[in-house]
Amino acid sequence: MASSAAPAVVKKLDETVVNRIAAGEVIQRPANALKELLENSLDAKSTNIQITVKNGGLKLLQIQDNGTGIRKDDLGIVCERFTTSKLTQFEDLNTITTFGFRGEALASISHVAHLTIITKTASDPCAYKASYEDSKLKGPPKACAGNQGTQIIVEDLFYNVATRRKSLRSSSEEHMKIADVVSKYSIHNPTVGFTLRKQGESSTDVRTNPNSTHVDNIRCIYGLNVAKGVELVEAQDDCLKFTLKGYMSNANFPMKKQIFLLFINNRLVDSQNIRKTLEQVYSLYLPKGMHPFLYLSLSLDPRNVDVNVHPTKHEVHFLHEDVIIDKIKIAIEAKLTGCNTSRIFYTQTKLPGEVKPATESAPKTEKTASETAPAPNYTVRNDPGTQKIDKFFSPNAPPPPAITNPNISISIETKRDIKLTSVVNLKKEIESNVDEKLKDILRNFSYVGAVNKIWCVIQHQTELYICNNALIFEEMFYQMMISNFGNFHVIKFSTPLYLPELISIAMEEVEGSDEEKAQIAKAAADVIDSKKLMLNDYFATEIDENENLLSIPLLLDNYTPSVAGLPSYALTLATEVNWEEELPCFKTFCEQTASFYAYGWKKENVPDDEDLTDGECLKWTWTLEHVLYPAIKKHLLPSKKLFNDRAVLQIASLPQLYKVFERC
């Protein structure tokens, strides 16, 4: 039976609603807004661009440049839709060379945020300030002091689009996306200086100098190792009116995560076809699971490029795409083929043992040499008994390398025998889950060197292995917690740490009012405080009557965990430890403490190499070689889980390499 309900009435949407919908297409998150504003600054011939953000750009997104500025007469319409100085008719898209052309960016932002513009041209005697709401001026522009250029202030982004605001993740993730946009544009525009910082902080997250080079900015953004491993790649085809210039990593410098920067006619875009093609090319040269660094800048005839495909201009279409991708592929392959003739392995130097000359009683003959010497493919330059002199000279001595914080002291308590059934069962659990093959490797390896704070290379017999430091250290510290249960040395803080305040630091990125977060932090501190007698007795974790943390356990001589991990450690003690039952309580407490001890070696907590001083680098490399990896040999019973998590991966085998060379 047909429905008798009346159809809905069709109405024309209010212009404000239309604009807000359109704004959602262009401005999806703070990073999208910043990209539009950055491109406007570059179109204005700026040589210095400064970005300031708060709460990942949601509370504040400010960009200031030294470009040509905006005329006072244009301030009345600059935020209205389809007002632009870069396009007059549709046919101009065939020769467009600027980033913007629709005149929608400022209009879109003004419909979902509070927008203020301060601008000054070279001919103006002063700057002018104007505020906008729904693309309209809130009042006439006011004269003010200011330098040449434009400053755009975006506040309370998505204040009137609650669903969009709630759909965004943490402010830290939004800040990372903003930093990614700034980083990419700074690499492509080395003649322009870029600065990105959080409001109220003196340190910068991104900082590049004007008139630098592509490689300088790659080094500044992605680190020295990446910059050392990139090579210039170029290609050109006059018939296709196509030019390629960029930088690519060679086969000696693979990365765990692909970094792919593509600019077409100076516009940051993405091309899945180019990305997939080059990933296939590199797969023939890189180990499984490793990826390249690629920064490519394509110059095409503007008449062959359609930039009007997507509201964010993130995607473009261009003619002769398949042929051009083949040209790019050939250029990349030529570079990789050239570098494939030589592979570089950075290792710690190991001197072979002394070679004794032949004696008269045992003359060296071809026969005795062939009978006594092993085959070349089983001969390795390695003497595990050899010690290097730097072992005896800590970079921090005196005092020992672990004691780097003046607010920390160490005391030693008397040993006692703990025979709790739960502890005995936890020890049996560790012993029953040992992976024997991995145990043999980690009991009899020779330390080769650190790739970085995340990865180290070791040698076992004729194989090289790469080790994930965080996974291995966390399991080792957990086992130390169980094996030394009730008998810990103590790290005492000379300045007591107030638990509610410590926990509140870990909650800075959590949504909610300051009052709500303070209440949660106090409640979490009360949970820990209620267990302080047991914590002090079994785990050397002392808390006074005022909820001040006075000490934590010391698990390994000459090693102190990163103080930066204390806030999150305190929070997890309240939220992640099972305080109801004995065995789960001990197990989860030991797990959280082990995670805290491995905090400084986890990828997300490792700073870029260029942010560290030579002394800091010397310290952690010394600690790895002379403290942590010797402790692995002595204490760790590697579990099957550690094997399944691929914490130790074989990267080279001398016999297998000989087979490869024999086929060449």
XYZ file of C-alpha atoms in Angstrom:
664
model
C 0.000 0.000 0.000
C 1.346 3.414 -0.905
C 2.273 5.748 1.952
C -0.223 8.528 2.688
C 2.373 10.721 4.442
C 2.933 14.143 2.855
C 6.352 14.763 1.332
C 8.755 17.091 3.112
C 8.817 20.691 1.989
C 11.885 21.669 -0.034
C 13.430 24.894 1.243
C 16.399 26.925 0.234
C 19.102 26.714 2.839
C 20.116 29.834 4.679
C 23.381 31.269 3.312
C 25.064 30.826 6.706
C 24.183 27.122 6.696
C 25.500 26.738 3.140
C 28.764 28.384 4.093
C 29.165 26.233 7.171
C 28.637 23.074 5.120
C 31.170 24.254 2.544
C 33.566 25.156 5.330
C 33.389 21.566 6.512
C 34.623 20.427 3.109
C 37.714 22.647 3.172
C 38.520 22.938 6.887
C 38.355 19.445 8.337
C 40.864 20.004 11.146
C 43.380 22.655 12.293
C 46.069 21.314 9.952
C 43.791 21.953 6.944
C 43.234 25.539 8.037
C 46.957 26.044 8.520
C 47.724 24.643 5.062
C 45.374 27.178 3.463
C 46.878 30.044 5.460
C 50.443 28.902 4.742
C 49.760 28.873 1.033
C 48.320 32.391 1.221
C 51.516 33.549 2.936
C 53.668 31.929 0.268
C 51.522 33.503 -2.475
C 52.219 36.853 -0.777
C 55.986 36.351 -1.372
C 56.775 35.931 2.324
C 60.328 35.046 3.358
C 59.581 34.437 7.039
C 56.503 32.680 8.446
C 55.838 32.195 12.160
C 53.108 29.892 13.452
C 51.841 29.788 17.046
C 49.274 27.249 18.256
C 47.449 26.320 21.436
C 45.658 23.030 22.141
C 46.589 21.633 18.756
C 45.255 24.713 16.953
C 41.725 24.369 18.323
C 42.094 27.145 20.882
C 44.505 29.288 18.861
C 46.039 29.089 15.393
C 48.099 32.152 14.531
C 50.245 32.718 11.452
C 52.360 35.797 10.828
C 54.301 36.560 7.651
C 56.304 39.395 6.106
C 54.601 39.265 2.708
C 52.947 41.937 0.639
C 50.013 42.348 3.020
C 46.339 43.093 2.226
C 45.101 46.485 1.061
C 42.871 48.300 3.540
C 40.203 48.699 0.858
C 40.060 44.914 0.444
C 39.544 44.099 4.128
C 35.784 44.503 3.740
C 35.420 41.601 1.316
C 38.550 39.515 1.888
C 36.611 36.941 3.941
C 33.651 36.649 1.623
C 33.327 33.542 -0.532
C 34.722 33.588 -4.054
C 36.763 36.762 -3.501
C 40.338 36.284 -4.674
C 43.146 38.216 -6.318
C 44.407 35.144 -8.142
C 41.621 34.242 -10.561
C 39.240 36.305 -12.662
C 37.701 33.733 -15.008
C 37.514 29.936 -15.190
C 39.975 29.781 -18.090
C 42.674 31.212 -15.784
C 42.898 27.773 -14.163
C 44.819 26.664 -17.257
C 47.739 28.872 -16.283
C 47.272 29.174 -12.522
C 50.586 29.324 -10.628
C 49.373 30.390 -7.196
C 48.194 28.027 -4.446
C 44.803 29.595 -3.881
C 42.271 30.456 -6.551
C 38.738 29.843 -5.199
C 38.668 32.523 -2.519
C 37.114 30.111 -0.016
C 39.792 29.584 2.644
C 39.266 32.678 4.798
C 35.507 32.506 4.281
C 35.419 28.881 5.414
C 37.510 29.614 8.494
C 35.406 32.654 9.457
C 32.266 30.483 9.535
C 33.704 27.996 12.052
C 36.033 30.187 14.136
C 36.673 33.688 15.431
C 38.942 35.274 12.814
C 41.100 38.391 13.144
C 43.416 39.881 10.508
C 46.184 42.403 11.176
C 47.896 43.544 7.975
C 50.132 46.234 6.542
C 51.296 46.876 2.985
C 54.521 48.652 2.071
C 52.617 51.838 1.129
C 50.422 51.985 4.241
C 51.577 54.296 7.084
C 50.284 51.810 9.702
C 48.725 48.392 10.068
C 44.986 47.697 10.196
C 43.113 45.224 12.357
C 39.788 43.655 11.363
C 37.632 40.947 12.988
C 35.205 38.689 11.118
C 32.209 36.490 11.806
C 30.479 34.419 9.118
C 32.709 36.134 6.500
C 31.446 39.609 7.465
C 33.326 42.428 9.164
C 32.279 42.877 12.806
C 33.274 46.523 12.611
C 35.359 48.895 10.500
C 39.121 48.129 10.345
C 41.078 49.923 13.075
C 44.538 51.438 12.681
C 47.213 49.800 14.844
C 50.952 49.243 15.028
C 52.385 46.444 12.943
C 55.124 45.327 10.580
C 54.703 44.780 6.875
C 52.890 41.553 6.154
C 49.836 39.797 7.511
C 48.978 38.229 10.831
C 45.920 35.963 10.907
C 44.540 34.844 14.269
C 42.083 31.927 14.350
C 40.511 31.300 17.760
C 38.107 28.628 19.027
C 38.064 26.611 15.822
C 34.780 24.666 15.390
C 33.239 26.413 18.397
C 29.879 26.263 16.596
C 30.319 22.793 15.052
C 30.329 20.605 18.147
C 30.260 17.305 16.262
C 33.317 18.208 14.218
C 35.205 19.326 17.318
C 34.360 16.139 19.228
C 35.406 13.963 16.292
C 38.952 15.264 16.508
C 41.364 13.332 18.640
C 43.748 14.665 21.255
C 45.275 18.115 20.961
C 48.723 16.512 20.844
C 47.778 14.549 17.720
C 46.384 17.677 16.066
C 49.618 19.470 16.913
C 51.599 16.657 15.276
C 49.553 17.023 12.094
C 50.212 20.772 12.100
C 53.931 20.134 12.572
C 53.839 17.678 9.661
C 52.343 20.321 7.338
C 54.887 22.957 8.407
C 57.739 20.463 8.033
C 56.776 19.513 4.495
C 56.385 23.096 3.307
C 59.668 24.091 4.949
C 61.531 21.353 3.065
C 59.999 22.403 -0.248
C 60.576 26.120 0.392
C 64.117 26.345 1.809
C 64.412 30.058 0.951
C 61.592 30.782 3.423
C 62.148 30.649 7.179
C 59.492 28.700 9.130
C 58.906 28.656 12.886
C 56.317 26.603 14.780
C 55.855 26.830 18.537
C 53.201 26.295 21.168
C 51.808 29.418 22.781
C 53.680 30.356 25.941
C 56.696 28.165 25.178
C 60.091 29.510 24.171
C 61.217 26.291 22.499
C 60.179 25.584 18.911
C 58.827 22.386 17.365
C 59.946 23.362 13.858
C 62.514 25.996 13.006
C 64.252 26.519 9.664
C 66.341 29.417 8.478
C 65.667 31.548 5.391
C 67.928 30.910 2.398
C 68.886 27.401 3.496
C 68.856 24.283 1.281
C 66.557 21.299 0.867
C 69.103 19.010 2.574
C 69.616 21.493 5.427
C 65.900 21.441 6.146
C 65.667 17.649 5.789
C 68.402 17.445 8.422
C 66.587 19.955 10.618
C 63.223 18.179 10.376
C 64.003 14.471 10.057
C 67.478 14.212 11.557
C 71.084 13.824 10.537
C 70.819 10.144 9.605
C 68.101 10.793 7.032
C 69.948 13.793 5.595
C 73.136 11.749 5.226
C 71.263 9.026 3.387
C 69.474 11.088 0.729
C 70.618 11.648 -2.827
C 69.554 14.140 -5.464
C 67.297 12.712 -8.174
C 66.448 14.612 -11.367
C 64.617 13.921 -14.610
C 63.291 15.955 -17.510
C 61.245 15.460 -20.652
C 60.739 18.399 -23.007
C 57.999 16.679 -24.986
C 55.916 16.099 -21.867
C 56.953 19.491 -20.426
C 57.884 17.632 -17.278
C 60.707 18.233 -14.785
C 61.483 16.231 -11.656
C 63.788 17.259 -8.845
C 63.922 15.800 -5.384
C 65.790 13.784 -2.795
C 65.504 10.055 -2.159
C 67.018 7.686 0.363
C 69.278 5.002 -1.041
C 69.333 1.326 -0.160
C 71.727 1.912 2.749
C 69.243 3.972 4.756
C 65.884 2.182 5.118
C 63.245 3.497 7.532
C 60.527 1.827 9.576
C 57.942 4.342 8.366
C 57.601 5.716 4.864
C 58.067 9.464 4.473
C 56.629 10.625 1.165
C 56.530 14.319 0.221
C 55.078 15.117 -3.191
C 54.734 18.603 -4.626
C 53.264 19.217 -8.069
C 53.800 22.751 -9.323
C 54.788 23.689 -5.750
C 51.500 22.402 -4.316
C 51.564 19.743 -1.579
C 49.472 16.857 -2.921
C 49.230 13.085 -2.775
C 49.214 10.535 -5.567
C 48.483 6.940 -4.665
C 49.680 5.822 -8.103
C 53.110 7.429 -7.658
C 53.356 6.281 -4.044
C 52.546 2.621 -4.816
C 54.819 2.502 -7.871
C 57.841 3.763 -5.946
C 57.093 1.514 -2.978
C 57.256 -1.455 -5.364
C 60.573 -0.228 -6.752
C 62.112 0.088 -3.289
C 60.793 -3.324 -2.192
C 63.463 -4.919 -4.399
C 66.239 -3.115 -2.541
C 65.093 -2.723 1.071
C 64.584 -5.348 3.793
C 61.035 -6.496 4.376
C 59.041 -4.019 6.439
C 61.397 -1.114 5.695
C 60.522 1.981 3.671
C 62.179 4.911 1.888
C 62.318 8.659 2.370
C 61.109 10.488 -0.738
C 60.772 14.190 -1.425
C 59.738 14.834 -5.031
C 58.940 18.107 -6.748
C 57.262 17.839 -10.152
C 56.948 20.771 -12.504
C 54.288 20.295 -15.178
C 52.688 22.536 -17.745
C 49.801 24.203 -15.832
C 47.554 23.468 -18.804
C 48.119 19.739 -18.205
C 47.180 19.824 -14.522
C 43.658 19.943 -13.073
C 43.915 21.386 -9.552
C 40.146 21.853 -9.203
C 39.437 18.243 -8.201
C 38.942 18.366 -4.436
C 37.876 21.183 -2.088
C 41.158 20.936 -0.162
C 43.194 20.824 -3.408
C 44.958 17.791 -1.903
C 44.431 15.774 -5.082
C 45.286 16.755 -8.630
C 44.852 15.132 -12.038
C 47.356 15.569 -14.828
C 47.729 14.443 -18.424
C 50.099 11.636 -19.467
C 50.093 10.355 -15.866
C 51.227 6.807 -16.708
C 54.102 7.996 -18.895
C 55.285 10.525 -16.317
C 55.147 7.946 -13.519
C 57.305 5.659 -15.683
C 59.824 8.485 -16.081
C 59.930 8.960 -12.301
C 60.302 5.213 -11.792
C 63.242 5.030 -14.220
C 65.008 7.922 -12.499
C 64.587 6.339 -9.046
C 65.689 2.889 -10.277
C 68.804 4.357 -11.875
C 69.856 5.859 -8.541
C 69.094 2.679 -6.604
C 70.948 0.512 -9.109
C 73.986 2.744 -8.774
C 74.050 2.628 -4.987
C 73.355 -1.124 -4.955
C 76.964 -1.772 -5.939
C 77.991 -0.700 -2.436
C 76.227 -1.284 0.856
C 77.265 0.519 4.060
C 77.050 -1.072 7.520
C 77.795 1.175 10.497
C 79.204 -0.965 13.286
C 81.358 -0.586 16.329
C 84.957 -1.442 15.502
C 86.068 -4.844 16.770
C 89.757 -5.721 16.569
C 90.596 -9.378 15.965
C 92.736 -11.268 18.420
C 96.489 -11.203 18.009
C 97.770 -13.359 15.155
C 100.753 -15.365 16.395
C 103.608 -16.076 13.961
C 104.391 -19.651 13.060
C 107.155 -21.294 15.167
C 109.976 -23.514 13.988
C 108.446 -26.570 15.635
C 105.188 -25.997 13.784
C 106.034 -24.400 10.436
C 103.118 -22.791 8.658
C 102.331 -24.848 5.586
C 99.378 -24.953 3.247
C 98.412 -28.332 4.647
C 98.308 -27.352 8.304
C 96.498 -24.110 7.468
C 93.767 -25.909 5.569
C 93.426 -28.516 8.263
C 93.201 -26.124 11.231
C 91.529 -22.963 9.836
C 87.734 -22.913 9.549
C 86.073 -22.197 6.232
C 86.011 -18.477 5.387
C 82.223 -18.328 5.588
C 82.437 -19.396 9.257
C 85.252 -17.031 10.197
C 84.201 -13.850 11.959
C 86.254 -10.925 13.217
C 85.079 -11.082 16.802
C 86.708 -11.596 20.178
C 84.099 -11.375 22.954
C 86.881 -11.400 25.543
C 88.325 -8.156 24.280
C 87.396 -5.136 26.404
C 87.560 -1.549 25.289
C 89.120 1.038 27.557
C 86.067 3.311 27.481
C 84.232 0.764 29.638
C 86.209 2.018 32.590
C 85.582 5.704 31.882
C 81.912 6.549 32.220
C 80.907 9.794 30.443
C 79.407 10.913 33.784
C 82.045 9.685 36.192
C 82.191 10.700 38.892
C 79.397 10.084 39.902
C 78.176 6.903 38.133
C 76.217 7.451 34.885
C 72.841 6.696 36.448
C 73.149 9.477 38.994
C 72.602 12.428 36.698
C 69.757 14.107 38.556
C 70.942 16.101 41.593
C 67.597 15.451 43.272
C 68.152 11.695 43.376
C 70.228 9.677 45.826
C 70.655 5.913 46.255
C 70.659 3.841 49.431
C 71.114 0.096 49.920
C 69.038 -2.048 52.261
C 69.753 -5.469 53.805
C 68.642 -8.617 51.919
C 65.758 -10.746 53.207
C 64.123 -13.982 52.112
C 60.620 -13.611 50.567
C 58.594 -16.830 50.275
C 55.150 -15.572 49.305
C 53.300 -18.173 47.210
C 52.251 -15.536 44.671
C 55.849 -14.435 44.134
C 57.032 -18.047 43.801
C 54.331 -18.648 41.177
C 55.338 -15.523 39.233
C 58.944 -16.755 39.180
C 57.796 -20.174 37.927
C 55.723 -18.471 35.235
C 58.827 -16.667 33.962
C 60.907 -19.864 33.955
C 58.238 -21.901 32.146
C 57.905 -19.422 29.283
C 61.560 -19.177 28.275
C 62.381 -19.413 24.576
C 65.546 -21.519 24.492
C 66.792 -20.330 21.094
C 66.445 -16.686 22.072
C 68.021 -17.456 25.446
C 71.102 -18.864 23.721
C 71.393 -15.741 21.552
C 71.012 -13.300 24.441
C 73.363 -15.241 26.719
C 76.195 -15.505 24.188
C 76.055 -12.417 21.985
C 78.708 -9.799 21.270
C 77.599 -6.181 21.328
C 78.162 -4.476 17.952
C 76.646 -1.014 18.315
C 73.600 1.224 18.599
C 71.644 2.205 15.513
C 69.805 4.729 17.709
C 68.065 4.678 21.090
C 65.397 2.362 19.681
C 67.533 -0.308 17.979
C 70.871 -2.026 18.730
C 72.852 -4.556 16.716
C 74.387 -7.661 18.315
C 76.293 -10.628 16.901
C 75.778 -14.276 17.778
C 78.199 -16.696 16.131
C 77.968 -15.885 12.395
C 74.669 -13.973 12.512
C 73.853 -10.331 13.073
C 70.670 -9.418 14.942
C 68.868 -6.102 15.479
C 67.187 -5.703 18.875
C 64.235 -3.575 19.947
C 65.591 -1.967 23.120
C 62.253 -1.035 24.706
C 60.723 -4.523 24.373
C 63.802 -6.279 25.729
C 64.451 -3.825 28.571
C 60.830 -3.880 29.703
C 60.849 -7.667 30.030
C 64.235 -7.622 31.766
C 63.108 -5.010 34.319
C 59.889 -6.961 34.967
C 61.923 -10.072 35.758
C 64.200 -8.006 38.005
C 61.142 -6.770 39.884
C 60.048 -10.369 40.508
C 63.478 -11.820 41.291
C 64.387 -8.989 43.719
C 60.927 -8.816 45.278
C 61.166 -7.188 48.734
C 64.906 -6.553 48.399
C 65.266 -3.442 46.316
C 67.881 -0.784 46.575
C 66.315 2.653 46.851
C 66.291 5.805 44.755
C 65.373 8.644 47.118
C 64.233 12.073 45.963
C 65.824 14.917 47.883
C 62.766 17.008 46.959
C 59.487 15.153 47.758
C 57.102 14.836 44.804
C 53.467 15.641 45.632
C 51.463 12.796 44.074
C 48.309 14.747 43.043
C 50.486 17.347 41.319
C 52.616 14.654 39.682
C 49.543 12.842 38.340
C 47.977 16.083 37.113
C 50.991 16.569 34.814
C 50.131 13.276 33.108
C 46.560 14.487 32.593
C 47.397 17.727 30.794
C 46.268 16.321 27.439
C 43.048 14.842 28.860
C 39.860 16.699 28.023
C 37.979 18.356 30.862
C 38.142 21.374 33.094
C 41.100 21.998 35.398
C 38.841 21.413 38.384
C 37.691 18.025 37.101
C 41.241 16.939 36.319
C 42.419 18.067 39.773
C 39.703 15.959 41.405
C 40.674 12.903 39.347
C 44.371 13.398 40.163
C 43.597 13.640 43.900
C 41.438 10.502 43.756
C 44.214 8.601 41.945
C 46.762 9.782 44.530
C 44.459 8.590 47.335
C 44.382 5.099 45.799
C 48.180 4.892 45.811
C 48.438 6.456 49.269
C 46.095 3.820 50.703
C 48.634 1.117 49.709
C 51.752 2.930 50.926
C 52.648 0.468 53.699
C 52.761 -2.462 51.289
C 54.543 -0.396 48.612
C 57.255 0.650 51.048
C 57.698 -2.856 52.449
C 57.871 -4.795 49.171
C 58.817 -2.250 46.501
C 60.917 0.448 48.256
C 58.269 2.982 47.220
C 57.908 5.357 50.164
C 55.027 7.821 50.515
C 54.744 10.173 53.495
C 51.630 11.268 55.365
C 51.143 14.236 53.002
C 50.992 12.058 49.855
C 54.536 12.974 48.837
C 56.466 10.367 46.855
C 59.863 10.005 48.562
C 61.454 7.018 46.799
C 61.186 4.377 44.089
C 63.037 1.062 43.670
C 66.486 0.898 42.060
C 66.607 -2.129 39.746
C 70.045 -1.881 38.164
C 73.290 -0.290 39.319
C 74.470 2.671 37.229
C 71.012 3.087 35.700
C 68.267 5.546 36.628
C 64.983 5.637 34.705
C 63.896 8.753 32.832
C 62.350 11.273 35.217
C 60.074 12.386 32.350
C 58.126 9.149 32.743
C 57.287 9.675 36.431
C 53.926 11.454 35.927
C 52.458 8.778 33.667
C 53.963 6.073 35.941
C 52.185 7.515 38.968
C 48.909 7.666 37.034
C 49.160 4.046 35.850
C 49.805 2.838 39.409
C 46.331 4.123 40.265
C 44.550 3.036 37.082
C 46.358 -0.057 35.741
C 47.308 -1.999 38.886
C 44.851 -4.611 40.171
C 44.774 -3.803 43.890
C 42.091 -6.393 44.744
C 44.003 -9.710 44.567
C 47.546 -10.495 45.676
C 49.098 -12.181 42.633
C 47.524 -9.865 39.997
C 48.479 -6.912 42.181
C 52.151 -7.868 42.319
C 52.204 -8.786 38.638
C 50.586 -5.579 37.348
C 52.621 -3.362 39.687
C 55.845 -4.966 38.435
C 54.686 -4.591 34.816
C 53.957 -0.872 35.229
C 57.277 -0.287 36.997
C 59.134 -2.150 34.244
C 57.358 -0.029 31.632
C 58.449 3.104 33.489
C 62.050 1.893 33.597
C 61.974 1.358 29.818
C 60.218 4.701 29.194
C 63.243 6.517 27.754
C 63.860 3.822 25.123
C 60.364 3.723 23.632
C 60.029 5.195 20.158
C 57.387 7.756 21.138
C 59.640 9.119 23.909
C 62.923 9.280 21.980
C 63.915 12.823 20.873
C 65.510 13.494 17.510
C 69.294 13.118 17.432
C 69.791 16.791 16.622
C 67.986 17.755 19.849
C 70.633 15.971 21.930
C 74.040 17.296 22.901
C 77.163 15.248 22.245
C 77.351 14.571 25.970
C 73.793 13.200 26.069
C 74.435 10.919 23.083
C 77.664 9.689 24.685
C 75.778 8.936 27.880
C 73.047 6.760 26.380
C 75.410 4.887 24.037
C 77.710 4.189 27.013
C 74.748 3.032 29.101
C 73.577 0.659 26.367
C 76.964 -0.953 25.865
C 78.279 -1.107 29.426
C 75.166 -1.284 31.621
C 72.005 -2.512 29.905
C 73.240 -5.077 27.402
C 75.614 -6.702 29.938
C 72.577 -6.887 32.260
C 70.609 -8.655 29.505
C 73.318 -11.324 29.329
C 73.272 -11.760 33.078
C 69.604 -11.470 34.056
C 67.164 -11.889 31.168
C 65.226 -15.105 30.544
C 63.636 -14.179 27.187
C 60.038 -15.328 26.870
C 58.248 -16.817 23.894
C 56.258 -13.577 23.743
C 59.482 -11.649 23.185
C 60.227 -14.014 20.305
C 56.704 -13.638 18.874
C 56.932 -9.837 19.129
C 60.069 -10.030 16.951
C 62.098 -8.075 19.475
C 65.243 -9.738 18.093
C 65.461 -10.006 14.303
C 68.211 -11.585 12.222
C 69.491 -9.119 9.627
C 72.550 -10.903 8.217
C 74.132 -14.354 8.139
C 77.729 -14.828 7.047
C 77.169 -18.286 5.454
C 74.127 -16.974 3.573
C 76.049 -13.919 2.375
C 78.752 -16.201 0.984
C 76.075 -18.100 -0.952
C 74.873 -14.821 -2.433
C 78.407 -13.820 -3.428
C 79.037 -17.234 -4.976
C 76.063 -16.704 -7.308
C 77.310 -13.275 -8.419
